[in-house]
């Protein structure tokens, strides 16, 4: 069972990373007005996806998921606070070239964080599969 669920989630993650890659490539080729529209659309998508995830977390009956939801909310609050601080710093910097370079560096690190998060998800998935395999062997 865990293997099937995790396979579906991995396919969803593959689709997400493929879309991410495609959007970065398209963003580099877009004219500024189209890029602004794409940014606004993605911001709306993010808000909807985050709200849907929070709804799923809050409506789960699993104690484990409630602990996960608390952690997610804490992390999300840190992310919002960090973003606000970065925006404040950018507002104080008059040089647009410096701002662009800093945002590129920020994007690079955020993508590194995403990669590390994917590795952690893989580790947890492998542990879940191992636990299920051990449980099934115990039933035989």
JSON list of C-alpha atoms in Angstrom, two decimals:
[
{"chain": "A", "resi": 1, "resn": "UNK", "atom": "CA", "xyz": [0.00, 0.00, 0.00]},
{"chain": "A", "resi": 2, "resn": "UNK", "atom": "CA", "xyz": [2.71, 2.52, 0.99]},
{"chain": "A", "resi": 3, "resn": "UNK", "atom": "CA", "xyz": [4.61, 1.76, -2.21]},
{"chain": "A", "resi": 4, "resn": "UNK", "atom": "CA", "xyz": [1.59, 2.62, -4.38]},
{"chain": "A", "resi": 5, "resn": "UNK", "atom": "CA", "xyz": [0.79, 5.83, -2.54]},
{"chain": "A", "resi": 6, "resn": "UNK", "atom": "CA", "xyz": [4.42, 6.90, -2.60]},
{"chain": "A", "resi": 7, "resn": "UNK", "atom": "CA", "xyz": [4.70, 6.12, -6.31]},
{"chain": "A", "resi": 8, "resn": "UNK", "atom": "CA", "xyz": [1.74, 8.41, -6.98]},
{"chain": "A", "resi": 9, "resn": "UNK", "atom": "CA", "xyz": [3.30, 11.16, -4.86]},
{"chain": "A", "resi": 10, "resn": "UNK", "atom": "CA", "xyz": [6.61, 10.76, -6.69]},
{"chain": "A", "resi": 11, "resn": "UNK", "atom": "CA", "xyz": [4.82, 11.14, -10.01]},
{"chain": "A", "resi": 12, "resn": "UNK", "atom": "CA", "xyz": [3.22, 14.32, -8.70]},
{"chain": "A", "resi": 13, "resn": "UNK", "atom": "CA", "xyz": [6.64, 15.57, -7.58]},
{"chain": "A", "resi": 14, "resn": "UNK", "atom": "CA", "xyz": [8.11, 14.73, -11.00]},
{"chain": "A", "resi": 15, "resn": "UNK", "atom": "CA", "xyz": [5.33, 16.74, -12.64]},
{"chain": "A", "resi": 16, "resn": "UNK", "atom": "CA", "xyz": [5.97, 19.61, -10.27]},
{"chain": "A", "resi": 17, "resn": "UNK", "atom": "CA", "xyz": [9.71, 19.69, -10.99]},
{"chain": "A", "resi": 18, "resn": "UNK", "atom": "CA", "xyz": [9.08, 19.40, -14.72]},
{"chain": "A", "resi": 19, "resn": "UNK", "atom": "CA", "xyz": [6.70, 22.36, -14.51]},
{"chain": "A", "resi": 20, "resn": "UNK", "atom": "CA", "xyz": [9.25, 24.27, -12.41]},
{"chain": "A", "resi": 21, "resn": "UNK", "atom": "CA", "xyz": [11.96, 23.66, -14.99]},
{"chain": "A", "resi": 22, "resn": "UNK", "atom": "CA", "xyz": [9.67, 24.64, -17.88]},
{"chain": "A", "resi": 23, "resn": "UNK", "atom": "CA", "xyz": [8.55, 27.83, -16.13]},
{"chain": "A", "resi": 24, "resn": "UNK", "atom": "CA", "xyz": [12.12, 28.91, -15.37]},
{"chain": "A", "resi": 25, "resn": "UNK", "atom": "CA", "xyz": [13.07, 28.35, -19.02]},
{"chain": "A", "resi": 26, "resn": "UNK", "atom": "CA", "xyz": [10.00, 30.26, -20.23]},
{"chain": "A", "resi": 27, "resn": "UNK", "atom": "CA", "xyz": [10.58, 33.06, -17.73]},
{"chain": "A", "resi": 28, "resn": "UNK", "atom": "CA", "xyz": [14.01, 33.73, -19.16]},
{"chain": "A", "resi": 29, "resn": "UNK", "atom": "CA", "xyz": [12.52, 34.14, -22.64]},
{"chain": "A", "resi": 30, "resn": "UNK", "atom": "CA", "xyz": [9.36, 36.11, -21.72]},
{"chain": "A", "resi": 31, "resn": "UNK", "atom": "CA", "xyz": [8.99, 39.82, -22.18]},
{"chain": "A", "resi": 32, "resn": "UNK", "atom": "CA", "xyz": [8.58, 41.69, -18.86]},
{"chain": "A", "resi": 33, "resn": "UNK", "atom": "CA", "xyz": [4.82, 42.25, -19.13]},
{"chain": "A", "resi": 34, "resn": "UNK", "atom": "CA", "xyz": [4.13, 38.55, -19.83]},
{"chain": "A", "resi": 35, "resn": "UNK", "atom": "CA", "xyz": [6.50, 37.58, -17.04]},
{"chain": "A", "resi": 36, "resn": "UNK", "atom": "CA", "xyz": [4.58, 39.77, -14.60]},
{"chain": "A", "resi": 37, "resn": "UNK", "atom": "CA", "xyz": [1.37, 37.99, -15.59]},
{"chain": "A", "resi": 38, "resn": "UNK", "atom": "CA", "xyz": [3.05, 34.60, -15.09]},
{"chain": "A", "resi": 39, "resn": "UNK", "atom": "CA", "xyz": [4.31, 35.69, -11.66]},
{"chain": "A", "resi": 40, "resn": "UNK", "atom": "CA", "xyz": [0.80, 36.80, -10.63]},
{"chain": "A", "resi": 41, "resn": "UNK", "atom": "CA", "xyz": [-0.68, 33.53, -11.88]},
{"chain": "A", "resi": 42, "resn": "UNK", "atom": "CA", "xyz": [1.89, 31.49, -10.00]},
{"chain": "A", "resi": 43, "resn": "UNK", "atom": "CA", "xyz": [1.32, 33.51, -6.83]},
{"chain": "A", "resi": 44, "resn": "UNK", "atom": "CA", "xyz": [-2.41, 32.66, -7.06]},
{"chain": "A", "resi": 45, "resn": "UNK", "atom": "CA", "xyz": [-1.59, 28.98, -7.67]},
{"chain": "A", "resi": 46, "resn": "UNK", "atom": "CA", "xyz": [0.71, 28.96, -4.62]},
{"chain": "A", "resi": 47, "resn": "UNK", "atom": "CA", "xyz": [-1.94, 30.51, -2.39]},
{"chain": "A", "resi": 48, "resn": "UNK", "atom": "CA", "xyz": [-4.55, 27.98, -3.53]},
{"chain": "A", "resi": 49, "resn": "UNK", "atom": "CA", "xyz": [-2.20, 24.98, -3.20]},
{"chain": "A", "resi": 50, "resn": "UNK", "atom": "CA", "xyz": [-1.01, 26.07, 0.24]},
{"chain": "A", "resi": 51, "resn": "UNK", "atom": "CA", "xyz": [-4.58, 26.59, 1.43]},
{"chain": "A", "resi": 52, "resn": "UNK", "atom": "CA", "xyz": [-5.57, 23.16, 0.10]},
{"chain": "A", "resi": 53, "resn": "UNK", "atom": "CA", "xyz": [-2.62, 21.54, 1.87]},
{"chain": "A", "resi": 54, "resn": "UNK", "atom": "CA", "xyz": [-3.41, 23.29, 5.14]},
{"chain": "A", "resi": 55, "resn": "UNK", "atom": "CA", "xyz": [-7.04, 22.19, 4.82]},
{"chain": "A", "resi": 56, "resn": "UNK", "atom": "CA", "xyz": [-5.97, 18.57, 4.33]},
{"chain": "A", "resi": 57, "resn": "UNK", "atom": "CA", "xyz": [-3.59, 18.78, 7.28]},
{"chain": "A", "resi": 58, "resn": "UNK", "atom": "CA", "xyz": [-6.18, 20.38, 9.57]},
{"chain": "A", "resi": 59, "resn": "UNK", "atom": "CA", "xyz": [-8.89, 17.89, 8.65]},
{"chain": "A", "resi": 60, "resn": "UNK", "atom": "CA", "xyz": [-6.77, 14.78, 9.11]},
{"chain": "A", "resi": 61, "resn": "UNK", "atom": "CA", "xyz": [-7.68, 12.57, 12.04]},
{"chain": "A", "resi": 62, "resn": "UNK", "atom": "CA", "xyz": [-4.11, 11.28, 12.40]},
{"chain": "A", "resi": 63, "resn": "UNK", "atom": "CA", "xyz": [-2.17, 12.49, 15.43]},
{"chain": "A", "resi": 64, "resn": "UNK", "atom": "CA", "xyz": [1.05, 12.28, 13.38]},
{"chain": "A", "resi": 65, "resn": "UNK", "atom": "CA", "xyz": [-0.44, 14.62, 10.78]},
{"chain": "A", "resi": 66, "resn": "UNK", "atom": "CA", "xyz": [-1.52, 17.10, 13.45]},
{"chain": "A", "resi": 67, "resn": "UNK", "atom": "CA", "xyz": [2.10, 17.25, 14.67]},
{"chain": "A", "resi": 68, "resn": "UNK", "atom": "CA", "xyz": [3.23, 17.66, 11.06]},
{"chain": "A", "resi": 69, "resn": "UNK", "atom": "CA", "xyz": [0.68, 20.47, 10.58]},
{"chain": "A", "resi": 70, "resn": "UNK", "atom": "CA", "xyz": [2.07, 22.34, 13.58]},
{"chain": "A", "resi": 71, "resn": "UNK", "atom": "CA", "xyz": [5.60, 22.01, 12.22]},
{"chain": "A", "resi": 72, "resn": "UNK", "atom": "CA", "xyz": [4.50, 23.11, 8.75]},
{"chain": "A", "resi": 73, "resn": "UNK", "atom": "CA", "xyz": [2.78, 26.16, 10.19]},
{"chain": "A", "resi": 74, "resn": "UNK", "atom": "CA", "xyz": [5.91, 27.09, 12.15]},
{"chain": "A", "resi": 75, "resn": "UNK", "atom": "CA", "xyz": [8.11, 26.70, 9.08]},
{"chain": "A", "resi": 76, "resn": "UNK", "atom": "CA", "xyz": [5.65, 28.68, 6.96]},
{"chain": "A", "resi": 77, "resn": "UNK", "atom": "CA", "xyz": [5.67, 31.52, 9.52]},
{"chain": "A", "resi": 78, "resn": "UNK", "atom": "CA", "xyz": [9.48, 31.59, 9.41]},
{"chain": "A", "resi": 79, "resn": "UNK", "atom": "CA", "xyz": [9.39, 31.67, 5.60]},
{"chain": "A", "resi": 80, "resn": "UNK", "atom": "CA", "xyz": [6.93, 34.59, 5.59]},
{"chain": "A", "resi": 81, "resn": "UNK", "atom": "CA", "xyz": [8.98, 36.51, 8.17]},
{"chain": "A", "resi": 82, "resn": "UNK", "atom": "CA", "xyz": [12.19, 35.90, 6.21]},
{"chain": "A", "resi": 83, "resn": "UNK", "atom": "CA", "xyz": [10.54, 37.02, 2.98]},
{"chain": "A", "resi": 84, "resn": "UNK", "atom": "CA", "xyz": [9.31, 40.19, 4.68]},
{"chain": "A", "resi": 85, "resn": "UNK", "atom": "CA", "xyz": [12.79, 40.95, 6.02]},
{"chain": "A", "resi": 86, "resn": "UNK", "atom": "CA", "xyz": [14.32, 40.38, 2.58]},
{"chain": "A", "resi": 87, "resn": "UNK", "atom": "CA", "xyz": [11.74, 42.69, 0.97]},
{"chain": "A", "resi": 88, "resn": "UNK", "atom": "CA", "xyz": [12.55, 45.37, 3.56]},
{"chain": "A", "resi": 89, "resn": "UNK", "atom": "CA", "xyz": [16.25, 45.09, 2.76]},
{"chain": "A", "resi": 90, "resn": "UNK", "atom": "CA", "xyz": [15.57, 45.24, -0.99]},
{"chain": "A", "resi": 91, "resn": "UNK", "atom": "CA", "xyz": [13.41, 48.35, -0.50]},
{"chain": "A", "resi": 92, "resn": "UNK", "atom": "CA", "xyz": [16.37, 50.07, 1.17]},
{"chain": "A", "resi": 93, "resn": "UNK", "atom": "CA", "xyz": [18.74, 49.19, -1.71]},
{"chain": "A", "resi": 94, "resn": "UNK", "atom": "CA", "xyz": [18.50, 51.70, -4.56]},
{"chain": "A", "resi": 95, "resn": "UNK", "atom": "CA", "xyz": [20.69, 49.73, -7.00]},
{"chain": "A", "resi": 96, "resn": "UNK", "atom": "CA", "xyz": [18.48, 47.51, -9.18]},
{"chain": "A", "resi": 97, "resn": "UNK", "atom": "CA", "xyz": [21.49, 45.46, -10.35]},
{"chain": "A", "resi": 98, "resn": "UNK", "atom": "CA", "xyz": [22.35, 44.54, -6.76]},
{"chain": "A", "resi": 99, "resn": "UNK", "atom": "CA", "xyz": [18.70, 43.63, -6.09]},
{"chain": "A", "resi": 100, "resn": "UNK", "atom": "CA", "xyz": [18.57, 41.43, -9.21]},
{"chain": "A", "resi": 101, "resn": "UNK", "atom": "CA", "xyz": [21.82, 39.67, -8.23]},
{"chain": "A", "resi": 102, "resn": "UNK", "atom": "CA", "xyz": [20.60, 39.13, -4.68]},
{"chain": "A", "resi": 103, "resn": "UNK", "atom": "CA", "xyz": [17.26, 37.74, -5.87]},
{"chain": "A", "resi": 104, "resn": "UNK", "atom": "CA", "xyz": [19.10, 35.35, -8.18]},
{"chain": "A", "resi": 105, "resn": "UNK", "atom": "CA", "xyz": [21.26, 34.20, -5.28]},
{"chain": "A", "resi": 106, "resn": "UNK", "atom": "CA", "xyz": [18.14, 33.83, -3.13]},
{"chain": "A", "resi": 107, "resn": "UNK", "atom": "CA", "xyz": [16.43, 31.75, -5.84]},
{"chain": "A", "resi": 108, "resn": "UNK", "atom": "CA", "xyz": [19.51, 29.54, -6.08]},
{"chain": "A", "resi": 109, "resn": "UNK", "atom": "CA", "xyz": [19.47, 28.83, -2.34]},
{"chain": "A", "resi": 110, "resn": "UNK", "atom": "CA", "xyz": [15.71, 28.27, -2.24]},
{"chain": "A", "resi": 111, "resn": "UNK", "atom": "CA", "xyz": [16.10, 25.68, -5.02]},
{"chain": "A", "resi": 112, "resn": "UNK", "atom": "CA", "xyz": [18.88, 24.09, -2.94]},
{"chain": "A", "resi": 113, "resn": "UNK", "atom": "CA", "xyz": [16.44, 23.95, 0.00]},
{"chain": "A", "resi": 114, "resn": "UNK", "atom": "CA", "xyz": [13.86, 22.30, -2.25]},
{"chain": "A", "resi": 115, "resn": "UNK", "atom": "CA", "xyz": [16.40, 19.68, -3.27]},
{"chain": "A", "resi": 116, "resn": "UNK", "atom": "CA", "xyz": [17.32, 19.00, 0.36]},
{"chain": "A", "resi": 117, "resn": "UNK", "atom": "CA", "xyz": [13.61, 18.75, 1.21]},
{"chain": "A", "resi": 118, "resn": "UNK", "atom": "CA", "xyz": [13.11, 16.25, -1.63]},
{"chain": "A", "resi": 119, "resn": "UNK", "atom": "CA", "xyz": [15.99, 14.17, -0.24]},
{"chain": "A", "resi": 120, "resn": "UNK", "atom": "CA", "xyz": [14.38, 14.22, 3.22]},
{"chain": "A", "resi": 121, "resn": "UNK", "atom": "CA", "xyz": [11.06, 13.18, 1.69]},
{"chain": "A", "resi": 122, "resn": "UNK", "atom": "CA", "xyz": [12.85, 10.32, -0.07]},
{"chain": "A", "resi": 123, "resn": "UNK", "atom": "CA", "xyz": [14.41, 9.21, 3.22]},
{"chain": "A", "resi": 124, "resn": "UNK", "atom": "CA", "xyz": [11.04, 9.24, 4.97]},
{"chain": "A", "resi": 125, "resn": "UNK", "atom": "CA", "xyz": [9.45, 7.36, 2.05]},
{"chain": "A", "resi": 126, "resn": "UNK", "atom": "CA", "xyz": [12.16, 4.70, 2.16]},
{"chain": "A", "resi": 127, "resn": "UNK", "atom": "CA", "xyz": [11.70, 4.32, 5.91]},
{"chain": "A", "resi": 128, "resn": "UNK", "atom": "CA", "xyz": [7.92, 3.95, 5.41]},
{"chain": "A", "resi": 129, "resn": "UNK", "atom": "CA", "xyz": [8.46, 1.24, 2.79]},
{"chain": "A", "resi": 130, "resn": "UNK", "atom": "CA", "xyz": [10.93, -0.51, 5.09]},
{"chain": "A", "resi": 131, "resn": "UNK", "atom": "CA", "xyz": [8.49, -0.38, 8.01]},
{"chain": "A", "resi": 132, "resn": "UNK", "atom": "CA", "xyz": [5.69, -1.77, 5.82]},
{"chain": "A", "resi": 133, "resn": "UNK", "atom": "CA", "xyz": [7.95, -4.57, 4.54]},
{"chain": "A", "resi": 134, "resn": "UNK", "atom": "CA", "xyz": [8.96, -5.52, 8.08]},
{"chain": "A", "resi": 135, "resn": "UNK", "atom": "CA", "xyz": [5.31, -5.47, 9.19]},
{"chain": "A", "resi": 136, "resn": "UNK", "atom": "CA", "xyz": [4.28, -7.69, 6.25]},
{"chain": "A", "resi": 137, "resn": "UNK", "atom": "CA", "xyz": [7.09, -10.16, 6.94]},
{"chain": "A", "resi": 138, "resn": "UNK", "atom": "CA", "xyz": [5.91, -10.38, 10.53]},
{"chain": "A", "resi": 139, "resn": "UNK", "atom": "CA", "xyz": [2.43, -11.36, 9.33]},
{"chain": "A", "resi": 140, "resn": "UNK", "atom": "CA", "xyz": [3.68, -14.30, 7.25]}
]
